[in-house]
């Protein structure tokens, strides 16, 4: 089978393909080459065709397309599973890759619609007041970069690697060129074919390179970006490419690292945390045959526990069934290729300079339903290093396979020092039921890590585990791990948006940012609750009041809500209070009273109040104070698929002296005057989707 690339709207077969082999049988699976592709033209096509088409869509429209795409791929998942066994993956390894990747698309689709506006750009943070009179203000906006995102992936997760990266770029509105690792690109290509066939995203949004990237890096420009996942060696080389340096191309590097896991001193044999640690180390050694950037490479334990731990790990490792992932009962498949196995063996030999193998063998075992001459099988290898401060290789050499090194520590200071010798990792985990120990260790090593997992008997059952990056949390780590950061909810999307500070008058910045800023015009002719979402304009306002607050009001509120806090009810105690000096009205009464003033009670386009943001009580309200409220339309967010949208209102309550007593944003749903727009077809089509 000739694996193809997708460039300039066409599927293209490269010249003189290199043979890629099945990890289980050694048989050829595919021929791969990108020779003949015009890489400069691909970048240009993405910038010229894909970028503008994506940027025309709002965040919500892109997010809906992502959901449609996720459903489309999920309906075809079995064809990916079938091909995935050739990479050496078991069914559960493939689940992480295939459904984990599709799940990331789903997550970003739903978070994008919840957390981003239905706009083509984003306002970041609150306005900054830059002048005394309030006529000159600042605001930050974030707009999509206008280049191409080049995504280079490692061989271990061909689907997840591609999907986790395109999830954020598509949502941001940036076209991508995906370059999977040659060894497993046939699986990425299979899924990519479906992405293109679905026609869900506009042409030019996504292109694919199977094979080398040729001279692509020479043509990178200032608005382009690169995310690289792979070895630190290749990553560093690419980050120093002259075009990357010259044009300040955004570069995210996700490299390898010597991730740790540590057993706390409280977790003696028999404690639940001891058993959990043993299971996690074995799981991390064997899932995906240890070919995970997040796998546990260094396992630390109190010195006196080592013998018991070695016994427990041996017992669990002996249950691992290695063989053809398609065969019944197999729990660990081969490495991705014979050359990868040679590489791992070589690294283990280097590690053996300062450590001894306490479980496993570098050769000489019989895999189930396969042979280890043609398939890249390797047994799990557990090493023990008794003096990890003298043998620095155990903190430096990554054997990218089912390999982990067990090491002792003598005190918490010792443990922190040893962990930090990894010089920056993607993830670390800690197994302890002692929260004080956990706190001290976490604060001692956090700045060397992108993610830390603390496991105990309370959370173990629902824990997502040491090795699983999640779309909600950042993935990446400092130093040796590359210094990159991916995903992490909207943090990942922000990498593809340029933040720009705008300065000007409130009215100008209100019109540009589409968020009303204090000091801009207000229009009070029509009560804004009488206007549909389309008719409502930023600055539409109702000013209502004054209403005088009486002692009877306060006592009534206290008696029917039950809130009889002394500051409202006890004159002497309130007098002694450093903030009040007398009885004051309840803050929640002020908010309720304000609603009583600004609400238009009749049925109309305002459908519901769904919350309040940023509520602050700024001055006390005493009996006799007269309150006025100004409610101003601050931001509109129409939903694509519904006949309503969210409206955020600026609410300011002042007293008779014009002093602000309370300030907050009121959040409501407001009906449109027109019908919703049609939704991308596959969102409703479903096509037998299980999700
Ligand atoms: P690699 O050799 O660095 O390759 C990674 C990717 O870079 C592949 O797509 C490869 O393409 C491409 N590449 C290699 N040389 C290139 C060049 N000169 N220009 C442009 N692209 C180039 O790493 P690997 O051995 O495949 O992957 C295993 C390593 O990745 C491990 O060290 C592991 O820790 C790390 N990893 C890190 C993460 C993470 O998220 N931090 C995730 C997974 C893996 P070809 O295949 O075509 O050479």
XYZ file of C-alpha atoms and ligand atoms in Angstrom:
739
model
C 0.000 0.000 0.000
C 1.288 3.420 -0.950
C 0.680 5.916 1.798
C -0.161 9.289 0.295
C 0.160 12.879 1.351
C -2.638 15.409 1.017
C -1.433 18.696 -0.416
C -3.019 21.584 -2.306
C -6.384 19.822 -2.301
C -5.089 16.542 -3.805
C -3.865 13.134 -2.672
C -0.296 12.675 -3.867
C 1.963 9.602 -3.934
C 5.604 10.434 -3.212
C 8.409 9.050 -5.342
C 10.579 6.054 -4.309
C 8.761 5.157 -1.115
C 10.545 3.663 1.898
C 9.067 0.456 3.236
C 7.444 0.548 6.664
C 6.974 -2.833 8.348
C 4.368 -4.427 10.561
C 5.667 -4.337 14.164
C 4.280 -7.831 14.855
C 5.261 -9.791 11.740
C 7.934 -7.700 10.078
C 5.904 -7.828 6.831
C 5.788 -4.633 4.742
C 2.684 -2.535 5.564
C 3.236 0.561 3.514
C 5.529 2.538 1.266
C 6.073 6.085 2.397
C 7.591 9.051 0.640
C 6.997 12.758 0.390
C 9.497 13.218 -2.441
C 8.044 15.460 -5.126
C 5.813 17.499 -2.802
C 6.075 21.255 -3.136
C 6.406 22.214 0.539
C 6.572 25.957 -0.060
C 3.333 25.747 -2.066
C 1.676 23.771 0.767
C 2.445 26.509 3.265
C 1.247 29.120 0.830
C -1.972 27.160 0.155
C -2.719 26.887 3.864
C -2.144 30.608 4.390
C -4.070 31.664 1.272
C -6.943 29.146 1.113
C -7.382 27.438 4.485
C -6.687 30.363 6.800
C -9.192 32.870 5.392
C -11.940 30.200 5.179
C -11.416 29.183 8.802
C -11.198 32.731 10.076
C -14.575 33.555 8.527
C -16.149 31.120 10.995
C -16.721 32.050 14.621
C -15.298 29.977 17.471
C -18.727 28.378 17.919
C -19.085 27.439 14.260
C -15.648 25.842 14.262
C -16.477 24.052 17.510
C -19.678 22.642 16.016
C -17.739 21.376 13.021
C -15.292 19.705 15.401
C -18.156 17.868 17.056
C -19.446 16.798 13.658
C -15.963 15.567 12.763
C -15.582 13.677 16.042
C -18.899 11.918 15.401
C -17.876 11.117 11.822
C -14.584 9.549 12.954
C -16.147 7.671 15.852
C -18.551 6.006 13.435
C -15.526 4.671 11.514
C -13.355 3.716 14.475
C -13.200 -0.028 13.791
C -11.226 0.529 10.595
C -8.607 2.391 12.641
C -8.483 -0.345 15.279
C -7.895 -2.915 12.529
C -4.904 -1.071 11.163
C -3.595 -0.152 14.599
C -2.525 -3.728 15.462
C 0.182 -3.416 12.794
C 1.779 -0.715 14.957
C 2.038 -3.253 17.786
C -0.828 -1.781 19.798
C -3.193 -3.909 21.864
C -6.904 -3.029 21.824
C -6.500 -0.925 24.975
C -3.377 0.802 23.611
C -5.373 1.642 20.482
C -8.280 2.898 22.566
C -6.024 5.591 24.049
C -4.818 6.531 20.591
C -8.074 6.386 18.636
C -10.908 7.127 21.042
C -8.680 9.235 23.295
C -7.898 11.389 20.249
C -11.532 11.622 19.134
C -12.500 12.416 22.743
C -10.119 15.379 22.653
C -12.011 16.750 19.637
C -15.301 16.356 21.529
C -13.893 18.051 24.625
C -12.549 21.030 22.698
C -15.800 21.339 20.794
C -17.854 21.586 23.937
C -15.415 23.769 25.884
C -15.082 26.082 22.892
C -18.819 26.684 22.851
C -18.981 27.154 26.603
C -15.878 29.255 27.155
C -15.315 31.215 23.960
C -17.605 33.823 22.433
C -19.498 33.250 19.213
C -17.039 35.631 17.574
C -13.962 35.462 15.385
C -11.755 36.929 18.082
C -11.504 37.032 21.842
C -11.386 39.828 24.414
C -8.829 38.917 27.060
C -9.493 40.187 30.570
C -11.102 43.352 31.858
C -10.517 46.844 30.419
C -7.617 48.797 31.922
C -8.341 52.368 33.022
C -5.456 54.485 31.772
C -6.624 58.022 32.571
C -8.177 60.042 35.388
C -11.265 61.151 33.488
C -11.821 57.730 31.930
C -11.607 58.982 28.335
C -8.536 56.855 27.532
C -8.652 53.134 28.260
C -6.968 49.877 27.264
C -8.230 46.419 26.335
C -6.566 43.220 25.113
C -7.888 41.290 22.134
C -6.690 37.941 20.730
C -6.939 37.207 17.007
C -5.905 34.023 15.133
C -2.409 34.067 13.678
C -2.551 34.128 9.876
C 0.018 31.472 9.091
C 0.025 27.683 9.112
C 0.520 25.459 12.141
C 2.977 22.695 11.322
C 2.360 19.700 13.587
C 5.115 17.090 13.779
C 4.150 13.982 15.726
C 5.976 11.050 17.315
C 5.352 7.474 16.191
C 3.686 6.206 19.362
C 0.215 7.791 19.109
C -0.454 8.494 15.409
C -4.149 9.364 15.884
C -4.124 11.054 19.293
C -0.993 13.019 18.386
C -2.698 14.415 15.298
C -6.100 15.053 16.905
C -4.920 16.706 20.108
C -2.954 19.179 18.012
C -5.556 19.944 15.356
C -8.263 20.305 18.057
C -6.698 23.510 19.288
C -5.634 24.899 15.916
C -9.009 24.315 14.283
C -10.794 25.928 17.210
C -8.390 28.871 17.057
C -9.038 29.241 13.313
C -5.552 28.350 12.090
C -4.916 25.878 9.226
C -2.520 23.002 9.872
C -0.076 20.757 8.076
C 0.159 17.435 9.913
C 3.321 15.378 9.669
C 2.996 12.016 11.437
C 6.102 9.927 12.171
C 6.956 7.728 9.191
C 6.892 4.463 11.172
C 3.145 4.616 11.900
C 1.921 7.237 9.415
C -0.285 4.724 7.579
C -2.722 4.835 10.521
C -2.734 8.640 10.698
C -3.230 8.724 6.916
C -6.226 6.354 7.174
C -7.940 8.661 9.653
C -6.911 11.784 7.756
C -8.594 10.382 4.609
C -11.865 10.323 6.517
C -11.309 13.850 7.796
C -10.956 15.071 4.215
C -13.763 12.863 2.880
C -16.147 14.269 5.501
C -15.803 17.721 3.888
C -16.671 19.199 7.277
C -13.820 21.694 7.388
C -13.128 24.064 4.498
C -10.559 23.019 1.919
C -7.052 24.104 2.866
C -7.716 23.828 6.610
C -5.711 20.611 6.836
C -2.902 19.076 4.783
C -0.831 15.959 5.429
C 2.803 15.054 4.827
C 3.696 11.372 5.014
C 7.467 11.109 4.858
C 10.059 13.784 5.375
C 9.233 17.496 5.626
C 11.793 18.281 2.914
C 12.598 21.979 2.734
C 9.357 23.049 4.453
C 11.179 24.708 7.359
C 13.065 27.005 4.943
C 9.732 28.571 3.975
C 8.313 29.240 7.437
C 7.253 32.821 8.037
C 6.519 34.965 11.076
C 2.819 34.046 11.361
C 3.474 30.300 11.129
C 3.945 28.042 14.106
C 5.461 24.638 14.790
C 4.548 22.060 17.382
C 6.988 19.232 17.618
C 6.537 16.002 19.580
C 9.459 13.624 19.551
C 12.976 13.253 20.818
C 14.732 16.151 22.516
C 17.545 15.756 19.986
C 15.396 16.363 16.882
C 13.326 19.000 18.642
C 16.351 21.068 19.604
C 17.683 20.846 16.068
C 14.435 22.080 14.556
C 14.008 24.849 17.100
C 17.348 26.229 15.957
C 16.425 26.191 12.266
C 17.453 29.572 10.767
C 13.930 30.355 9.501
C 12.449 29.606 12.935
C 15.000 31.830 14.656
C 14.940 34.593 12.034
C 11.147 34.903 11.930
C 10.439 34.222 15.625
C 8.226 31.323 14.575
C 6.209 30.087 17.557
C 7.703 26.730 18.488
C 6.220 24.295 20.986
C 8.491 21.419 21.886
C 7.190 18.286 23.596
C 10.216 16.102 24.122
C 11.120 13.050 26.130
C 11.684 13.056 29.855
C 12.652 10.861 32.779
C 9.309 11.026 34.565
C 9.283 9.898 38.177
C 6.902 8.117 40.459
C 7.528 8.006 44.191
C 6.208 5.845 47.004
C 5.745 7.812 50.232
C 7.370 6.628 53.489
C 3.932 5.961 54.993
C 3.042 3.458 52.257
C 4.482 0.271 53.721
C 3.707 -3.154 52.204
C 0.050 -3.847 52.942
C -0.991 -0.187 52.670
C -3.365 0.540 49.758
C -0.884 3.085 48.349
C 1.843 0.417 48.150
C -0.349 -1.798 45.979
C -1.483 1.165 43.882
C 2.141 2.142 43.245
C 3.077 -1.384 42.142
C 0.144 -1.524 39.737
C 0.908 1.899 38.282
C 4.593 1.159 37.677
C 3.683 -2.082 35.898
C 0.941 -0.372 33.917
C 3.253 2.399 32.788
C 5.950 -0.103 31.789
C 3.598 -2.191 29.680
C 0.902 0.071 28.163
C 1.978 0.736 24.567
C 5.046 -1.410 25.449
C 6.338 1.543 27.462
C 6.547 3.761 24.372
C 4.907 6.700 26.073
C 6.565 10.026 26.637
C 4.839 10.107 30.031
C 5.818 6.592 31.168
C 7.433 6.141 34.592
C 11.167 5.885 33.938
C 12.376 6.476 37.505
C 10.585 4.850 40.438
C 11.698 6.063 43.886
C 10.974 4.311 47.136
C 12.231 4.422 50.741
C 15.457 2.378 50.864
C 14.134 -0.211 53.307
C 11.154 -0.986 51.055
C 13.243 -1.957 48.021
C 13.311 -5.741 48.606
C 9.561 -5.947 49.179
C 8.900 -3.757 46.192
C 11.137 -5.774 43.871
C 9.239 -8.909 44.894
C 5.858 -7.276 44.314
C 6.850 -5.835 40.942
C 8.305 -9.163 39.804
C 5.092 -10.904 40.739
C 2.985 -8.449 38.718
C 5.349 -8.276 35.748
C 5.320 -12.064 35.498
C 1.594 -11.850 34.681
C 2.173 -9.688 31.595
C 1.388 -11.653 28.418
C 3.556 -10.483 25.523
C 2.678 -11.341 21.948
C 0.607 -10.545 18.884
C -1.889 -7.919 20.100
C -4.593 -9.635 18.043
C -4.148 -12.906 19.992
C -6.412 -13.802 22.925
C -5.101 -12.770 26.334
C -2.141 -10.695 25.130
C -1.585 -7.646 27.352
C 1.557 -6.182 25.778
C 2.475 -5.949 22.111
C 5.825 -5.376 20.410
C 7.710 -2.111 20.050
C 7.016 -0.101 16.905
C 9.905 -1.547 14.874
C 12.991 -3.735 15.047
C 15.183 -0.646 14.910
C 13.281 0.796 17.842
C 13.944 -2.429 19.763
C 17.670 -2.214 18.937
C 17.639 1.352 20.176
C 15.974 0.381 23.470
C 18.363 -2.527 24.016
C 21.288 -0.187 23.461
C 19.908 2.318 26.003
C 19.352 -0.471 28.564
C 22.950 -1.611 28.136
C 24.053 1.944 28.876
C 21.812 2.073 31.951
C 23.358 -1.198 33.132
C 26.622 0.681 33.743
C 25.077 1.884 36.991
C 22.080 -0.387 37.507
C 21.282 -4.098 37.436
C 18.372 -5.832 35.761
C 16.113 -7.300 38.456
C 13.347 -8.420 36.106
C 13.271 -9.271 32.409
C 15.788 -10.050 29.727
C 17.164 -8.258 26.694
C 16.562 -11.296 24.517
C 15.561 -14.916 24.507
C 11.845 -15.275 25.149
C 8.904 -16.555 23.138
C 6.022 -14.141 22.476
C 2.477 -15.510 22.116
C 1.378 -16.197 18.499
C 4.431 -14.442 17.048
C 8.179 -14.729 16.843
C 10.688 -12.283 18.217
C 12.928 -12.459 15.207
C 10.463 -10.706 12.874
C 8.351 -8.880 15.455
C 9.847 -6.186 17.690
C 9.070 -7.963 20.971
C 10.895 -7.152 24.159
C 10.164 -8.240 27.716
C 9.531 -5.585 30.364
C 12.840 -4.711 32.019
C 13.033 -3.517 35.599
C 16.382 -2.134 36.709
C 17.590 -1.360 40.197
C 20.136 1.373 40.890
C 21.281 1.419 44.534
C 23.274 4.653 44.279
C 21.320 7.057 42.045
C 23.383 10.081 43.068
C 26.555 8.604 41.609
C 25.056 7.116 38.453
C 23.729 10.097 36.571
C 22.700 8.107 33.495
C 19.584 6.875 35.287
C 18.374 10.489 35.286
C 19.423 11.146 31.677
C 18.939 8.121 29.461
C 15.450 7.439 28.203
C 14.925 3.861 27.013
C 11.689 4.385 25.052
C 10.219 0.986 25.777
C 9.006 -1.207 28.679
C 11.843 -0.097 30.920
C 11.901 1.481 34.360
C 14.561 1.906 37.062
C 13.864 1.451 40.764
C 15.888 3.645 43.125
C 16.043 4.278 46.886
C 15.747 7.560 48.771
C 16.620 8.215 52.398
C 14.713 11.394 53.301
C 12.315 13.856 51.723
C 15.201 16.230 50.929
C 16.994 13.345 49.266
C 13.880 12.461 47.258
C 13.451 16.053 46.070
C 17.096 16.257 45.028
C 16.887 12.983 43.098
C 13.663 13.932 41.330
C 15.130 17.261 40.257
C 18.100 15.455 38.711
C 15.783 14.610 35.798
C 16.129 18.301 34.866
C 12.514 18.803 33.880
C 9.795 16.250 33.161
C 6.349 15.993 31.657
C 4.831 14.309 34.698
C 5.537 12.920 38.139
C 3.388 10.943 40.523
C 3.341 10.414 44.225
C 1.699 7.556 46.125
C 1.055 8.525 49.735
C -1.750 8.970 52.240
C 0.273 11.597 54.115
C -0.869 15.001 52.820
C 1.868 16.916 54.645
C 4.525 14.784 52.951
C 2.698 15.279 49.637
C 2.634 19.050 50.118
C 6.332 19.330 50.894
C 7.351 17.093 48.025
C 5.041 18.779 45.506
C 6.329 22.244 46.388
C 9.892 20.920 46.176
C 9.540 19.573 42.629
C 6.589 21.398 40.991
C 8.680 23.870 38.995
C 10.459 20.929 37.355
C 7.210 19.414 36.095
C 4.287 20.052 33.781
C 1.914 17.794 35.714
C 1.923 16.099 39.122
C -0.457 13.344 40.171
C -0.980 12.507 43.848
C -2.627 9.147 44.364
C -4.107 7.725 47.543
C -6.898 5.351 48.532
C -9.487 8.159 48.251
C -8.967 9.016 44.584
C -7.371 5.881 43.121
C -10.560 4.375 41.789
C -11.360 7.405 39.660
C -7.788 8.508 38.964
C -6.982 8.863 35.266
C -3.464 7.586 35.972
C 0.116 8.743 35.742
C 0.538 8.457 31.988
C -2.604 10.047 30.555
C -2.452 13.621 29.304
C -5.943 15.136 29.437
C -7.413 17.896 27.261
C -8.465 19.818 30.382
C -4.942 19.891 31.836
C -1.709 21.118 30.346
C 0.632 18.595 28.758
C 4.307 19.488 28.515
C 7.129 20.189 30.864
C 10.182 22.367 31.417
C 13.837 21.739 30.646
C 14.556 18.282 29.310
C 10.838 17.874 28.488
C 11.144 20.670 25.931
C 9.609 23.657 27.710
C 6.350 23.270 25.764
C 2.759 23.316 26.871
C -0.169 21.849 24.952
C -3.913 21.507 25.631
C -4.888 22.650 29.149
C -8.353 23.699 28.003
C -8.352 27.154 26.435
C -4.682 27.690 27.340
C -3.759 25.556 24.312
C -5.968 27.603 21.983
C -4.292 30.804 23.155
C -0.984 29.624 21.627
C -2.518 30.243 18.203
C -3.969 33.657 18.955
C -1.994 36.890 18.947
C -2.730 39.030 21.986
C -2.819 42.740 21.120
C -3.231 45.619 23.566
C -5.574 48.308 22.222
C -5.635 51.869 23.570
C -8.236 54.494 22.773
C -11.507 56.049 23.871
C -14.077 53.821 25.602
C -16.548 54.199 22.715
C -13.969 53.264 20.063
C -12.816 50.229 22.015
C -16.417 49.190 22.747
C -17.149 49.153 19.009
C -13.933 47.302 18.115
C -14.019 44.738 20.904
C -17.804 44.351 20.924
C -17.750 44.597 24.694
C -19.216 47.714 26.323
C -16.653 49.642 28.372
C -17.514 52.105 31.166
C -17.416 55.622 29.750
C -18.986 54.610 26.404
C -22.369 55.923 25.326
C -25.529 54.607 27.024
C -28.945 54.607 25.341
C -31.966 54.726 27.623
C -34.864 55.421 25.201
C -36.352 51.895 25.243
C -36.174 49.468 28.169
C -33.558 46.938 26.958
C -35.669 43.997 28.220
C -38.121 44.855 25.413
C -35.507 44.247 22.687
C -34.686 40.992 20.895
C -31.087 39.802 20.788
C -30.552 41.300 17.340
C -32.085 44.668 18.248
C -30.203 44.986 21.483
C -27.158 47.246 21.145
C -24.119 47.556 23.364
C -24.802 50.475 25.713
C -28.583 49.932 25.801
C -29.404 50.785 29.375
C -32.049 51.173 32.043
C -31.468 53.491 35.000
C -33.924 52.883 37.838
C -34.469 54.241 41.361
C -33.928 55.759 43.745
C -35.337 53.457 46.350
C -34.773 54.213 50.023
C -33.703 51.306 52.208
C -35.437 51.211 55.597
C -34.711 49.340 58.806
C -37.997 47.477 58.238
C -36.684 46.319 54.832
C -33.557 44.930 56.482
C -35.487 43.163 59.254
C -38.005 41.801 56.787
C -35.216 40.403 54.572
C -33.551 38.892 57.665
C -36.717 37.235 58.883
C -37.878 35.706 55.614
C -34.436 34.499 54.477
C -33.256 33.546 57.965
C -30.017 35.538 57.534
C -29.878 37.261 60.931
C -26.154 37.993 60.929
C -25.416 40.464 63.739
C -24.295 43.249 61.376
C -27.901 43.485 60.134
C -29.739 42.824 63.399
C -27.715 43.831 66.453
C -26.995 47.549 66.750
C -24.325 47.236 69.473
C -22.467 44.387 67.793
C -22.648 46.127 64.399
C -21.261 49.276 65.993
C -18.203 47.329 67.188
C -17.582 45.951 63.704
C -14.549 47.723 62.144
C -16.191 48.008 58.710
C -19.723 49.169 59.519
C -20.161 51.111 62.791
C -23.946 50.625 62.544
C -26.509 48.147 61.222
C -26.258 47.641 57.465
C -28.349 46.102 54.708
C -27.577 42.567 53.468
C -25.490 42.518 50.288
C -27.939 40.030 48.760
C -30.785 42.371 49.599
C -29.067 45.099 47.572
C -28.744 42.749 44.592
C -32.391 41.699 44.916
C -33.557 45.269 45.345
C -31.590 46.285 42.242
C -33.321 43.528 40.244
C -36.634 44.816 41.545
C -35.712 48.195 40.101
C -34.348 47.268 36.682
C -36.576 44.323 35.722
C -39.352 44.833 33.211
C -41.896 42.307 34.529
C -43.855 41.488 31.370
C -43.134 38.489 29.138
C -40.596 39.477 26.500
C -37.342 38.463 24.885
C -35.423 38.049 28.183
C -35.829 34.362 28.980
C -33.802 33.715 32.121
C -31.151 34.963 34.477
C -28.422 32.330 34.713
C -25.975 33.941 37.102
C -23.885 36.809 38.286
C -20.152 37.367 37.718
C -17.653 39.475 39.598
C -20.025 40.590 42.372
C -18.435 43.063 44.786
C -20.022 45.042 47.628
C -17.968 48.209 47.717
C -19.616 50.404 50.406
C -22.045 49.580 53.233
C -25.710 50.512 52.828
C -27.360 52.004 55.918
C -31.058 52.505 56.652
C -32.104 55.724 54.925
C -29.741 55.311 51.963
C -31.393 55.781 48.554
C -30.177 53.355 45.871
C -30.162 53.698 42.091
C -29.153 51.000 39.589
C -27.819 51.324 36.051
C -28.032 48.131 33.981
C -26.207 48.312 30.648
C -25.896 45.771 27.829
C -22.212 44.822 27.902
C -21.803 41.813 25.607
C -23.971 39.673 23.345
C -23.193 36.064 22.489
C -25.759 34.600 20.068
C -25.820 30.789 19.945
C -25.515 29.246 16.497
C -27.935 26.376 17.023
C -30.516 28.006 19.312
C -33.000 30.832 19.002
C -31.427 32.675 21.907
C -28.043 33.828 23.135
C -26.309 35.040 26.281
C -26.290 38.701 27.214
C -23.962 40.084 29.858
C -25.143 43.265 31.584
C -23.009 45.727 33.487
C -24.782 46.471 36.756
C -23.799 49.345 39.033
C -25.709 50.262 42.221
C -25.017 53.715 43.680
C -26.243 55.556 46.780
C -27.613 59.097 47.132
C -24.049 60.496 47.039
C -23.243 58.738 43.762
C -20.946 56.318 45.573
C -20.866 52.770 44.156
C -22.218 50.292 46.699
C -22.296 47.212 44.483
C -21.022 46.252 41.041
C -21.456 43.028 39.082
C -22.293 41.453 35.736
C -25.783 40.008 35.333
C -25.970 37.057 32.937
C -29.168 36.400 31.000
C -30.520 34.443 28.043
C -32.255 36.619 25.469
C -34.399 35.432 22.589
C -33.562 36.145 18.970
C -36.105 37.690 16.675
C -35.138 35.205 13.930
C -34.668 31.435 13.548
C -31.270 29.729 14.285
C -28.846 29.109 11.439
C -28.604 25.609 9.896
C -26.129 23.349 11.749
C -23.320 21.367 10.007
C -24.977 18.193 8.716
C -23.121 15.496 10.680
C -24.004 17.066 14.023
C -27.533 15.885 13.521
C -26.827 12.986 11.182
C -24.965 11.111 13.918
C -24.276 8.109 11.687
C -24.632 5.487 14.388
C -22.424 7.285 16.841
C -22.124 5.864 20.334
C -20.995 9.001 22.165
P 12.026 11.673 16.609
O 12.970 10.820 15.878
O 12.489 12.917 17.197
O 10.809 11.926 15.590
C 9.700 12.671 15.952
C 9.087 13.292 14.718
O 10.018 14.194 14.131
C 8.750 12.296 13.625
O 7.563 12.696 12.991
C 9.917 12.434 12.681
O 9.600 12.082 11.359
C 10.171 13.913 12.766
N 11.513 14.289 12.353
C 12.673 13.631 12.546
N 13.689 14.347 12.019
C 13.146 15.469 11.489
C 13.688 16.586 10.790
N 14.964 16.708 10.570
N 12.820 17.537 10.382
C 11.504 17.449 10.625
N 10.953 16.401 11.263
C 11.766 15.429 11.697
O 11.343 10.883 17.788
P 10.816 9.406 17.760
O 11.966 8.501 18.056
O 10.004 9.158 16.546
O 9.803 9.450 18.977
C 10.124 8.985 20.224
C 10.501 10.122 21.134
O 9.440 11.050 21.213
C 10.739 9.668 22.551
O 11.947 10.217 22.983
C 9.560 10.216 23.330
O 9.857 10.514 24.673
C 9.184 11.423 22.558
N 7.765 11.717 22.733
C 7.406 12.840 23.391
C 6.065 13.131 23.570
C 5.603 14.365 24.311
O 4.411 14.671 24.263
N 6.446 15.074 24.973
C 5.088 12.288 23.049
C 5.498 11.150 22.378
C 6.849 10.878 22.218
P 10.103 10.690 10.712
O 9.411 9.635 11.475
O 9.675 10.794 9.328
O 11.592 10.661 10.911
